[in-house]
Every structure is written in structure tokens, then in C-alpha cells.
Amino acid sequence: MEKPRLPISGTCRCGRVEIEISAPPIMTAACHCRGCQRMSASAYSLTVMIPGQAFRVTKGEPVKGGIKGPQLDHYCCPSCMTWMFTRIAGVDDFVNVRPTMFDDMPWNRPFIETMTADKLSWVETPARHRYEGFPPVEEFPQLLEEFARSL
Ligand SMILES: [Zn+2]
Ligand SMILES: [Zn+2]
């Protein structure tokens, strides 16, 4: 995979909110759950998991949208309502960022796909690992290591 120059910045649809990442993702994913289908208005959502300290909002003030907690906080532009990133309650190791916010995002290819139980019947992704739900916690270290090697 080609290595882009960091940081990379991205914006919502209207440009009022800008975000920036300064490190490569620790994992990339496609999620087929019904919530992601609804929020992305598409077949599935795409995620790049960015280390918490390597992600920042550089312009504007995102507001909570989606389910508004308690476990997940979906952040959206207050004007165009684009769903830009998600924080998991109590977790600051990483932020789930939507790679489609970035013009130049070499890491938008999903390495894993989750919630295939809800997958639309015609959908196929190039993900290397598929899960009907979410990957078991005990598989995570190996997945992260395998992903890091693939970068
Ligand atoms: Zn916007
Ligand atoms: Zn989902």
C-alpha cells in the first residue's frame, strides 16, 4: 500500500467542519449493521480506526447525532449533518473516522467487515476477515498485528 504524507485533512459535505489525522489507522472496517446502513444512507459504513492522539477537529464544532449515546457518540457537522466520526464511551485509544471525508485516503479499503448478518444480499467487499457480528475481543491483537503488516 502506498504511504501518503501526513497529516491528511478532510471535511464534511459543506466544509464547515474540518478534521485531521496525523497517523495511519490501526484498523479499517466496513460495517453492515442496520444502524450504519441508515446513518450512511448506503449499503454499509466505512471506518478507519485512528489513534486518539492522532485525530483532531481543526475547524467547526461537530454535534452529536445518531443514537446519541450512551455507548456510542456519533459526531456530525451541525449544518450539513454529515456523519464524520464516532467515539466509543470510555475509549480514547482510538476514534472511528469515516474515510470518505478525505479527498486522498489510501486507507479506505476495509480490512475487516462486521455485522454481515445484516448485509444487503448483493454486497461484496474486499475485506480479508468477515464477522456475522463483531470480532471476538481475543482476536483483536492478532487482527491489529496483521493489519499493521499490510500497511
Ligand atoms: Zn457540513
Ligand atoms: Zn454498524
Tab-separated table of N, CA and C and ligand atoms in Angstrom:
chain	number	residue	atom	x	y	z
A	1	MET	N	0.842	-1.206	0.000
A	1	MET	CA	0.000	0.000	0.000
A	1	MET	C	0.878	1.257	0.000
A	2	GLU	N	0.511	2.265	-0.783
A	2	GLU	CA	1.323	3.477	-0.839
A	2	GLU	C	1.224	4.262	0.474
A	3	LYS	N	2.330	4.915	0.841
A	3	LYS	CA	2.325	5.658	2.102
A	3	LYS	C	2.125	7.146	1.822
A	4	PRO	N	1.001	7.705	2.272
A	4	PRO	CA	0.726	9.111	1.988
A	4	PRO	C	1.467	10.016	2.969
A	5	ARG	N	1.529	11.289	2.625
A	5	ARG	CA	2.127	12.254	3.533
A	5	ARG	C	1.112	12.658	4.594
A	6	LEU	N	1.530	12.687	5.821
A	6	LEU	CA	0.647	13.055	6.929
A	6	LEU	C	1.021	14.445	7.422
A	7	PRO	N	0.124	15.227	8.029
A	7	PRO	CA	-1.283	14.874	8.252
A	7	PRO	C	-2.126	14.980	6.983
A	8	ILE	N	-3.302	14.354	7.039
A	8	ILE	CA	-4.286	14.457	5.969
A	8	ILE	C	-5.525	15.119	6.563
A	9	SER	N	-6.092	16.107	5.835
A	9	SER	CA	-7.315	16.704	6.378
A	9	SER	C	-8.510	16.394	5.496
A	10	GLY	N	-9.652	16.390	6.135
A	10	GLY	CA	-10.904	16.068	5.462
A	10	GLY	C	-12.003	17.009	5.920
A	11	THR	N	-13.102	17.028	5.195
A	11	THR	CA	-14.211	17.910	5.561
A	11	THR	C	-15.545	17.195	5.393
A	12	CYS	N	-16.555	17.792	6.024
A	12	CYS	CA	-17.937	17.364	5.816
A	12	CYS	C	-18.397	17.823	4.438
A	13	ARG	N	-19.632	17.546	4.100
A	13	ARG	CA	-20.147	17.914	2.776
A	13	ARG	C	-20.093	19.414	2.523
A	14	CYS	N	-20.418	20.219	3.570
A	14	CYS	CA	-20.497	21.670	3.338
A	14	CYS	C	-19.191	22.395	3.640
A	15	GLY	N	-18.248	21.716	4.308
A	15	GLY	CA	-16.955	22.327	4.581
A	15	GLY	C	-16.869	23.120	5.873
A	16	ARG	N	-17.946	23.167	6.653
A	16	ARG	CA	-17.888	23.936	7.907
A	16	ARG	C	-17.066	23.244	8.986
A	17	VAL	N	-16.988	21.898	8.903
A	17	VAL	CA	-16.177	21.157	9.876
A	17	VAL	C	-15.016	20.495	9.142
A	18	GLU	N	-13.823	20.666	9.724
A	18	GLU	CA	-12.647	20.009	9.156
A	18	GLU	C	-11.986	19.140	10.215
A	19	ILE	N	-11.501	17.991	9.778
A	19	ILE	CA	-10.815	17.074	10.684
A	19	ILE	C	-9.452	16.738	10.091
A	20	GLU	N	-8.594	16.210	10.969
A	20	GLU	CA	-7.228	15.914	10.521
A	20	GLU	C	-6.739	14.643	11.201
A	21	ILE	N	-6.034	13.821	10.439
A	21	ILE	CA	-5.371	12.668	11.050
A	21	ILE	C	-3.867	12.789	10.804
A	22	SER	N	-3.096	12.399	11.837
A	22	SER	CA	-1.643	12.537	11.714
A	22	SER	C	-0.927	11.202	11.907
A	23	ALA	N	-1.689	10.109	11.836
A	23	ALA	CA	-1.085	8.773	11.902
A	23	ALA	C	-1.954	7.830	11.072
A	24	PRO	N	-1.372	6.753	10.583
A	24	PRO	CA	-2.169	5.769	9.843
A	24	PRO	C	-3.163	5.077	10.777
A	25	PRO	N	-4.198	4.480	10.213
A	25	PRO	CA	-5.159	3.760	11.050
A	25	PRO	C	-4.534	2.517	11.682
A	26	ILE	N	-5.146	2.071	12.795
A	26	ILE	CA	-4.741	0.790	13.390
A	26	ILE	C	-5.601	-0.348	12.831
A	27	MET	N	-6.700	0.031	12.145
A	27	MET	CA	-7.581	-0.966	11.529
A	27	MET	C	-8.527	-0.230	10.596
A	28	THR	N	-9.000	-0.927	9.563
A	28	THR	CA	-10.037	-0.366	8.695
A	28	THR	C	-11.166	-1.382	8.598
A	29	ALA	N	-12.384	-0.874	8.458
A	29	ALA	CA	-13.531	-1.787	8.501
A	29	ALA	C	-14.692	-1.275	7.680
A	30	ALA	N	-15.538	-2.222	7.278
A	30	ALA	CA	-16.859	-1.905	6.741
A	30	ALA	C	-17.853	-2.507	7.716
A	31	CYS	N	-18.898	-1.755	8.058
A	31	CYS	CA	-19.923	-2.294	8.967
A	31	CYS	C	-21.262	-2.329	8.236
A	32	HIS	N	-21.863	-3.510	8.249
A	32	HIS	CA	-23.122	-3.721	7.512
A	32	HIS	C	-24.352	-3.609	8.408
A	33	CYS	N	-24.188	-3.143	9.661
A	33	CYS	CA	-25.354	-3.156	10.565
A	33	CYS	C	-26.434	-2.189	10.065
A	34	ARG	N	-27.655	-2.408	10.524
A	34	ARG	CA	-28.776	-1.583	10.079
A	34	ARG	C	-28.573	-0.116	10.473
A	35	GLY	N	-27.961	0.100	11.641
A	35	GLY	CA	-27.697	1.479	12.071
A	35	GLY	C	-26.773	2.193	11.102
A	36	CYS	N	-25.714	1.509	10.684
A	36	CYS	CA	-24.772	2.115	9.723
A	36	CYS	C	-25.430	2.289	8.365
A	37	GLN	N	-26.253	1.327	7.965
A	37	GLN	CA	-26.961	1.483	6.678
A	37	GLN	C	-27.821	2.740	6.717
A	38	ARG	N	-28.521	2.940	7.832
A	38	ARG	CA	-29.416	4.103	7.909
A	38	ARG	C	-28.608	5.400	7.957
A	39	MET	N	-27.575	5.423	8.820
A	39	MET	CA	-26.842	6.676	9.002
A	39	MET	C	-26.012	7.056	7.790
A	40	SER	N	-25.523	6.055	7.070
A	40	SER	CA	-24.700	6.372	5.898
A	40	SER	C	-25.579	6.495	4.655
A	41	ALA	N	-26.857	6.147	4.780
A	41	ALA	CA	-27.775	6.152	3.631
A	41	ALA	C	-27.196	5.309	2.505
A	42	SER	N	-26.520	4.232	2.882
A	42	SER	CA	-25.883	3.403	1.874
A	42	SER	C	-25.829	1.956	2.364
A	43	ALA	N	-25.124	1.103	1.625
A	43	ALA	CA	-25.124	-0.323	1.941
A	43	ALA	C	-24.365	-0.640	3.226
A	44	TYR	N	-23.328	0.140	3.514
A	44	TYR	CA	-22.527	-0.096	4.722
A	44	TYR	C	-21.707	1.152	5.006
A	45	SER	N	-21.178	1.229	6.235
A	45	SER	CA	-20.306	2.358	6.574
A	45	SER	C	-18.856	1.915	6.465
A	46	LEU	N	-17.973	2.884	6.233
A	46	LEU	CA	-16.537	2.628	6.217
A	46	LEU	C	-15.903	3.327	7.409
A	47	THR	N	-14.931	2.652	8.014
A	47	THR	CA	-14.255	3.193	9.191
A	47	THR	C	-12.751	3.060	9.060
A	48	VAL	N	-12.022	4.124	9.438
A	48	VAL	CA	-10.602	3.980	9.740
A	48	VAL	C	-10.449	4.266	11.229
A	49	MET	N	-9.855	3.310	11.955
A	49	MET	CA	-9.648	3.495	13.393
A	49	MET	C	-8.327	4.224	13.583
A	50	ILE	N	-8.422	5.485	14.045
A	50	ILE	CA	-7.243	6.341	14.158
A	50	ILE	C	-6.856	6.468	15.638
A	51	PRO	N	-5.552	6.344	15.954
A	51	PRO	CA	-5.139	6.520	17.353
A	51	PRO	C	-5.669	7.854	17.889
A	52	GLY	N	-6.187	7.843	19.115
A	52	GLY	CA	-6.853	9.017	19.677
A	52	GLY	C	-6.046	10.297	19.583
A	53	GLN	N	-4.738	10.209	19.863
A	53	GLN	CA	-3.911	11.431	19.876
A	53	GLN	C	-3.565	11.903	18.464
A	54	ALA	N	-3.892	11.106	17.457
A	54	ALA	CA	-3.570	11.462	16.067
A	54	ALA	C	-4.793	11.982	15.314
A	55	PHE	N	-5.872	12.241	16.044
A	55	PHE	CA	-7.092	12.748	15.409
A	55	PHE	C	-7.464	14.083	16.037
A	56	ARG	N	-7.792	15.079	15.205
A	56	ARG	CA	-8.343	16.293	15.773
A	56	ARG	C	-9.312	16.996	14.832
A	57	VAL	N	-10.197	17.754	15.464
A	57	VAL	CA	-11.104	18.611	14.712
A	57	VAL	C	-10.376	19.936	14.569
A	58	THR	N	-10.162	20.393	13.337
A	58	THR	CA	-9.375	21.606	13.131
A	58	THR	C	-10.240	22.810	12.795
A	59	LYS	N	-11.525	22.576	12.491
A	59	LYS	CA	-12.421	23.697	12.192
A	59	LYS	C	-13.855	23.296	12.497
A	60	GLY	N	-14.619	24.230	13.081
A	60	GLY	CA	-16.029	23.971	13.341
A	60	GLY	C	-16.252	23.188	14.618
A	61	GLU	N	-17.515	23.004	14.954
A	61	GLU	CA	-17.864	22.279	16.176
A	61	GLU	C	-18.879	21.195	15.872
A	62	PRO	N	-18.391	19.946	15.721
A	62	PRO	CA	-19.310	18.850	15.440
A	62	PRO	C	-20.306	18.657	16.588
A	63	VAL	N	-21.494	18.202	16.257
A	63	VAL	CA	-22.521	17.923	17.267
A	63	VAL	C	-22.832	16.426	17.250
A	64	LYS	N	-23.403	15.953	18.369
A	64	LYS	CA	-23.773	14.540	18.436
A	64	LYS	C	-25.024	14.292	17.598
A	65	GLY	N	-24.977	13.206	16.832
A	65	GLY	CA	-26.150	12.790	16.055
A	65	GLY	C	-26.382	11.311	16.304
A	66	GLY	N	-27.026	10.646	15.387
A	66	GLY	CA	-27.215	9.197	15.510
A	66	GLY	C	-27.945	8.833	16.778
A	67	ILE	N	-27.427	7.829	17.498
A	67	ILE	CA	-28.139	7.352	18.691
A	67	ILE	C	-27.823	8.178	19.936
A	68	LYS	N	-26.856	9.092	19.858
A	68	LYS	CA	-26.522	9.993	20.973
A	68	LYS	C	-26.275	9.248	22.291
A	69	GLY	N	-25.420	8.273	22.255
A	69	GLY	CA	-25.025	7.574	23.467
A	69	GLY	C	-26.008	6.472	23.845
A	70	PRO	N	-25.829	5.767	24.992
A	70	PRO	CA	-24.758	6.016	25.951
A	70	PRO	C	-23.419	5.403	25.558
A	71	GLN	N	-23.419	4.385	24.663
A	71	GLN	CA	-22.134	3.731	24.394
A	71	GLN	C	-21.383	4.346	23.221
A	72	LEU	N	-22.130	4.893	22.274
A	72	LEU	CA	-21.517	5.452	21.077
A	72	LEU	C	-21.929	6.897	20.924
A	73	ASP	N	-20.989	7.745	20.563
A	73	ASP	CA	-21.315	9.122	20.208
A	73	ASP	C	-20.933	9.337	18.754
A	74	HIS	N	-21.958	9.526	17.935
A	74	HIS	CA	-21.745	9.807	16.522
A	74	HIS	C	-21.646	11.311	16.354
A	75	TYR	N	-20.595	11.792	15.717
A	75	TYR	CA	-20.400	13.237	15.561
A	75	TYR	C	-20.644	13.663	14.115
A	76	CYS	N	-21.408	14.748	13.999
A	76	CYS	CA	-21.861	15.223	12.685
A	76	CYS	C	-21.608	16.723	12.565
A	77	CYS	N	-21.530	17.190	11.324
A	77	CYS	CA	-21.498	18.635	11.088
A	77	CYS	C	-22.846	19.224	11.502
A	78	PRO	N	-22.857	20.346	12.256
A	78	PRO	CA	-24.126	20.922	12.702
A	78	PRO	C	-24.940	21.519	11.557
A	79	SER	N	-24.306	21.759	10.432
A	79	SER	CA	-25.038	22.378	9.325
A	79	SER	C	-25.487	21.332	8.291
A	80	CYS	N	-24.550	20.612	7.686
A	80	CYS	CA	-24.946	19.655	6.635
A	80	CYS	C	-25.271	18.278	7.200
A	81	MET	N	-24.981	18.061	8.499
A	81	MET	CA	-25.323	16.821	9.210
A	81	MET	C	-24.551	15.586	8.735
A	82	THR	N	-23.478	15.810	8.002
A	82	THR	CA	-22.638	14.669	7.602
A	82	THR	C	-22.113	13.939	8.840
A	83	TRP	N	-22.250	12.628	8.841
A	83	TRP	CA	-21.710	11.791	9.925
A	83	TRP	C	-20.214	11.634	9.684
A	84	MET	N	-19.371	12.209	10.579
A	84	MET	CA	-17.938	12.308	10.310
A	84	MET	C	-17.072	11.335	11.111
A	85	PHE	N	-17.419	11.145	12.380
A	85	PHE	CA	-16.614	10.226	13.205
A	85	PHE	C	-17.437	9.776	14.397
A	86	THR	N	-16.959	8.716	15.035
A	86	THR	CA	-17.670	8.132	16.180
A	86	THR	C	-16.677	7.893	17.306
A	87	ARG	N	-17.095	8.278	18.512
A	87	ARG	CA	-16.296	7.958	19.696
A	87	ARG	C	-17.041	6.924	20.515
A	88	ILE	N	-16.299	5.972	21.064
A	88	ILE	CA	-16.895	4.957	21.922
A	88	ILE	C	-16.700	5.410	23.360
A	89	ALA	N	-17.793	5.375	24.149
A	89	ALA	CA	-17.746	5.873	25.526
A	89	ALA	C	-16.630	5.182	26.310
A	90	GLY	N	-15.829	5.965	26.999
A	90	GLY	CA	-14.772	5.424	27.842
A	90	GLY	C	-13.523	4.991	27.086
A	91	VAL	N	-13.533	5.156	25.761
A	91	VAL	CA	-12.373	4.730	24.960
A	91	VAL	C	-11.731	5.963	24.346
A	92	ASP	N	-10.455	6.239	24.670
A	92	ASP	CA	-9.801	7.335	23.945
A	92	ASP	C	-8.535	6.875	23.218
A	93	ASP	N	-8.350	5.547	23.174
A	93	ASP	CA	-7.218	4.987	22.432
A	93	ASP	C	-7.354	5.224	20.934
A	94	PHE	N	-8.603	5.221	20.451
A	94	PHE	CA	-8.817	5.398	19.021
A	94	PHE	C	-10.163	6.067	18.771
A	95	VAL	N	-10.290	6.642	17.569
A	95	VAL	CA	-11.537	7.261	17.115
A	95	VAL	C	-11.898	6.598	15.792
A	96	ASN	N	-13.164	6.286	15.617
A	96	ASN	CA	-13.614	5.700	14.349
A	96	ASN	C	-13.987	6.813	13.387
A	97	VAL	N	-13.138	7.008	12.383
A	97	VAL	CA	-13.308	8.135	11.467
A	97	VAL	C	-13.830	7.596	10.125
A	98	ARG	N	-14.728	8.367	9.508
A	98	ARG	CA	-15.280	7.967	8.198
A	98	ARG	C	-14.289	8.393	7.109
A	99	PRO	N	-13.663	7.438	6.424
A	99	PRO	CA	-12.605	7.786	5.465
A	99	PRO	C	-13.109	8.561	4.247
A	100	THR	N	-14.422	8.552	4.009
A	100	THR	CA	-14.943	9.286	2.842
A	100	THR	C	-14.922	10.801	3.063
A	101	MET	N	-14.504	11.274	4.257
A	101	MET	CA	-14.361	12.716	4.483
A	101	MET	C	-13.098	13.253	3.811
A	102	PHE	N	-12.147	12.346	3.479
A	102	PHE	CA	-10.838	12.770	2.984
A	102	PHE	C	-10.773	12.625	1.465
A	103	ASP	N	-10.186	13.621	0.821
A	103	ASP	CA	-10.062	13.538	-0.630
A	103	ASP	C	-9.082	12.450	-1.024
A	104	ASP	N	-8.005	12.380	-0.271
A	104	ASP	CA	-6.950	11.448	-0.614
A	104	ASP	C	-6.781	10.487	0.556
A	105	MET	N	-7.415	9.363	0.478
A	105	MET	CA	-7.403	8.432	1.604
A	105	MET	C	-7.061	7.041	1.107
A	106	PRO	N	-5.770	6.709	1.189
A	106	PRO	CA	-5.345	5.413	0.667
A	106	PRO	C	-5.793	4.254	1.541
A	107	TRP	N	-6.283	4.585	2.758
A	107	TRP	CA	-6.628	3.518	3.698
A	107	TRP	C	-8.134	3.258	3.756
A	108	ASN	N	-8.852	3.589	2.692
A	108	ASN	CA	-10.309	3.406	2.802
A	108	ASN	C	-10.770	1.978	2.487
A	109	ARG	N	-9.832	1.110	2.145
A	109	ARG	CA	-10.181	-0.269	1.830
A	109	ARG	C	-10.409	-1.051	3.131
A	110	PRO	N	-11.582	-1.643	3.305
A	110	PRO	CA	-11.843	-2.329	4.581
A	110	PRO	C	-11.035	-3.614	4.733
A	111	PHE	N	-10.363	-3.753	5.876
A	111	PHE	CA	-9.584	-4.953	6.185
A	111	PHE	C	-10.494	-6.021	6.800
A	112	ILE	N	-11.439	-5.554	7.612
A	112	ILE	CA	-12.433	-6.479	8.162
A	112	ILE	C	-13.824	-5.951	7.814
A	113	GLU	N	-14.815	-6.848	7.826
A	113	GLU	CA	-16.193	-6.387	7.732
A	113	GLU	C	-16.983	-7.003	8.868
A	114	THR	N	-17.891	-6.193	9.419
A	114	THR	CA	-18.632	-6.610	10.605
A	114	THR	C	-20.135	-6.596	10.336
A	115	MET	N	-20.853	-7.336	11.179
A	115	MET	CA	-22.324	-7.390	11.123
A	115	MET	C	-22.837	-7.857	9.760
A	116	THR	N	-22.175	-8.878	9.206
A	116	THR	CA	-22.621	-9.379	7.900
A	116	THR	C	-24.000	-10.039	8.000
A	117	ALA	N	-24.454	-10.285	9.226
A	117	ALA	CA	-25.820	-10.819	9.399
A	117	ALA	C	-26.851	-9.867	8.787
A	118	ASP	N	-26.526	-8.559	8.783
A	118	ASP	CA	-27.456	-7.554	8.238
A	118	ASP	C	-27.096	-7.122	6.808
A	119	LYS	N	-26.098	-7.764	6.226
A	119	LYS	CA	-25.573	-7.331	4.920
A	119	LYS	C	-26.641	-7.427	3.827
A	120	LEU	N	-26.700	-6.427	2.979
A	120	LEU	CA	-27.574	-6.500	1.801
A	120	LEU	C	-27.066	-7.646	0.917
A	121	SER	N	-27.996	-8.382	0.323
A	121	SER	CA	-27.639	-9.667	-0.306
A	121	SER	C	-26.624	-9.522	-1.445
A	122	TRP	N	-26.610	-8.390	-2.142
A	122	TRP	CA	-25.740	-8.246	-3.317
A	122	TRP	C	-24.368	-7.657	-2.994
A	123	VAL	N	-24.165	-7.277	-1.723
A	123	VAL	CA	-22.941	-6.551	-1.366
A	123	VAL	C	-21.746	-7.474	-1.201
A	124	GLU	N	-20.631	-7.066	-1.824
A	124	GLU	CA	-19.368	-7.753	-1.581
A	124	GLU	C	-18.303	-6.713	-1.329
A	125	THR	N	-17.424	-6.957	-0.373
A	125	THR	CA	-16.309	-6.045	-0.127
A	125	THR	C	-15.008	-6.855	-0.209
A	126	PRO	N	-13.865	-6.158	-0.325
A	126	PRO	CA	-12.593	-6.884	-0.395
A	126	PRO	C	-12.024	-7.235	0.987
A	127	ALA	N	-12.829	-7.114	2.040
A	127	ALA	CA	-12.317	-7.363	3.394
A	127	ALA	C	-11.713	-8.762	3.500
A	128	ARG	N	-10.620	-8.859	4.290
A	128	ARG	CA	-9.948	-10.151	4.437
A	128	ARG	C	-10.609	-11.022	5.495
A	129	HIS	N	-11.296	-10.365	6.438
A	129	HIS	CA	-11.937	-11.125	7.522
A	129	HIS	C	-13.386	-10.679	7.658
A	130	ARG	N	-14.285	-11.633	7.794
A	130	ARG	CA	-15.716	-11.326	7.885
A	130	ARG	C	-16.274	-11.832	9.213
A	131	TYR	N	-17.162	-11.037	9.771
A	131	TYR	CA	-17.794	-11.427	11.030
A	131	TYR	C	-19.295	-11.205	10.951
A	132	GLU	N	-20.052	-12.194	11.398
A	132	GLU	CA	-21.510	-12.038	11.439
A	132	GLU	C	-21.914	-10.938	12.403
A	133	GLY	N	-21.125	-10.833	13.495
A	133	GLY	CA	-21.331	-9.758	14.464
A	133	GLY	C	-20.088	-8.888	14.455
A	134	PHE	N	-19.414	-8.824	15.621
A	134	PHE	CA	-18.140	-8.108	15.709
A	134	PHE	C	-17.045	-9.108	16.053
A	135	PRO	N	-15.787	-8.795	15.725
A	135	PRO	CA	-14.723	-9.762	16.029
A	135	PRO	C	-14.629	-9.997	17.532
A	136	PRO	N	-14.409	-11.233	17.936
A	136	PRO	CA	-14.226	-11.503	19.365
A	136	PRO	C	-12.998	-10.751	19.885
A	137	VAL	N	-13.101	-10.227	21.102
A	137	VAL	CA	-12.024	-9.416	21.686
A	137	VAL	C	-10.677	-10.142	21.619
A	138	GLU	N	-10.707	-11.456	21.834
A	138	GLU	CA	-9.440	-12.202	21.866
A	138	GLU	C	-8.763	-12.258	20.490
A	139	GLU	N	-9.516	-11.990	19.425
A	139	GLU	CA	-8.905	-11.984	18.087
A	139	GLU	C	-8.258	-10.642	17.737
A	140	PHE	N	-8.580	-9.619	18.537
A	140	PHE	CA	-8.145	-8.268	18.182
A	140	PHE	C	-6.633	-8.099	18.056
A	141	PRO	N	-5.849	-8.560	19.047
A	141	PRO	CA	-4.390	-8.347	18.922
A	141	PRO	C	-3.834	-8.896	17.617
A	142	GLN	N	-4.293	-10.096	17.239
A	142	GLN	CA	-3.793	-10.712	16.013
A	142	GLN	C	-4.242	-9.923	14.783
A	143	LEU	N	-5.499	-9.444	14.793
A	143	LEU	CA	-6.012	-8.657	13.670
A	143	LEU	C	-5.225	-7.367	13.493
A	144	LEU	N	-4.953	-6.671	14.629
A	144	LEU	CA	-4.224	-5.405	14.571
A	144	LEU	C	-2.818	-5.631	14.004
A	145	GLU	N	-2.208	-6.720	14.443
A	145	GLU	CA	-0.855	-7.033	14.000
A	145	GLU	C	-0.843	-7.347	12.496
A	146	GLU	N	-1.826	-8.124	12.075
A	146	GLU	CA	-1.921	-8.493	10.660
A	146	GLU	C	-2.186	-7.251	9.798
A	147	PHE	N	-3.041	-6.362	10.311
A	147	PHE	CA	-3.340	-5.133	9.573
A	147	PHE	C	-2.083	-4.261	9.467
A	148	ALA	N	-1.364	-4.100	10.592
A	148	ALA	CA	-0.152	-3.266	10.604
A	148	ALA	C	0.859	-3.775	9.581
A	149	ARG	N	0.952	-5.079	9.463
A	149	ARG	CA	1.887	-5.669	8.482
A	149	ARG	C	1.456	-5.368	7.061
A	150	SER	N	0.137	-5.177	6.852
A	150	SER	CA	-0.383	-4.967	5.496
A	150	SER	C	-0.202	-3.535	5.022
A	151	LEU	N	0.145	-2.608	5.939
A	151	LEU	CA	0.254	-1.181	5.567
A	151	LEU	C	1.505	-0.929	4.710
B	1	ZN	ZN	-21.063	20.393	6.970
B	2	ZN	ZN	-22.529	-0.544	12.034
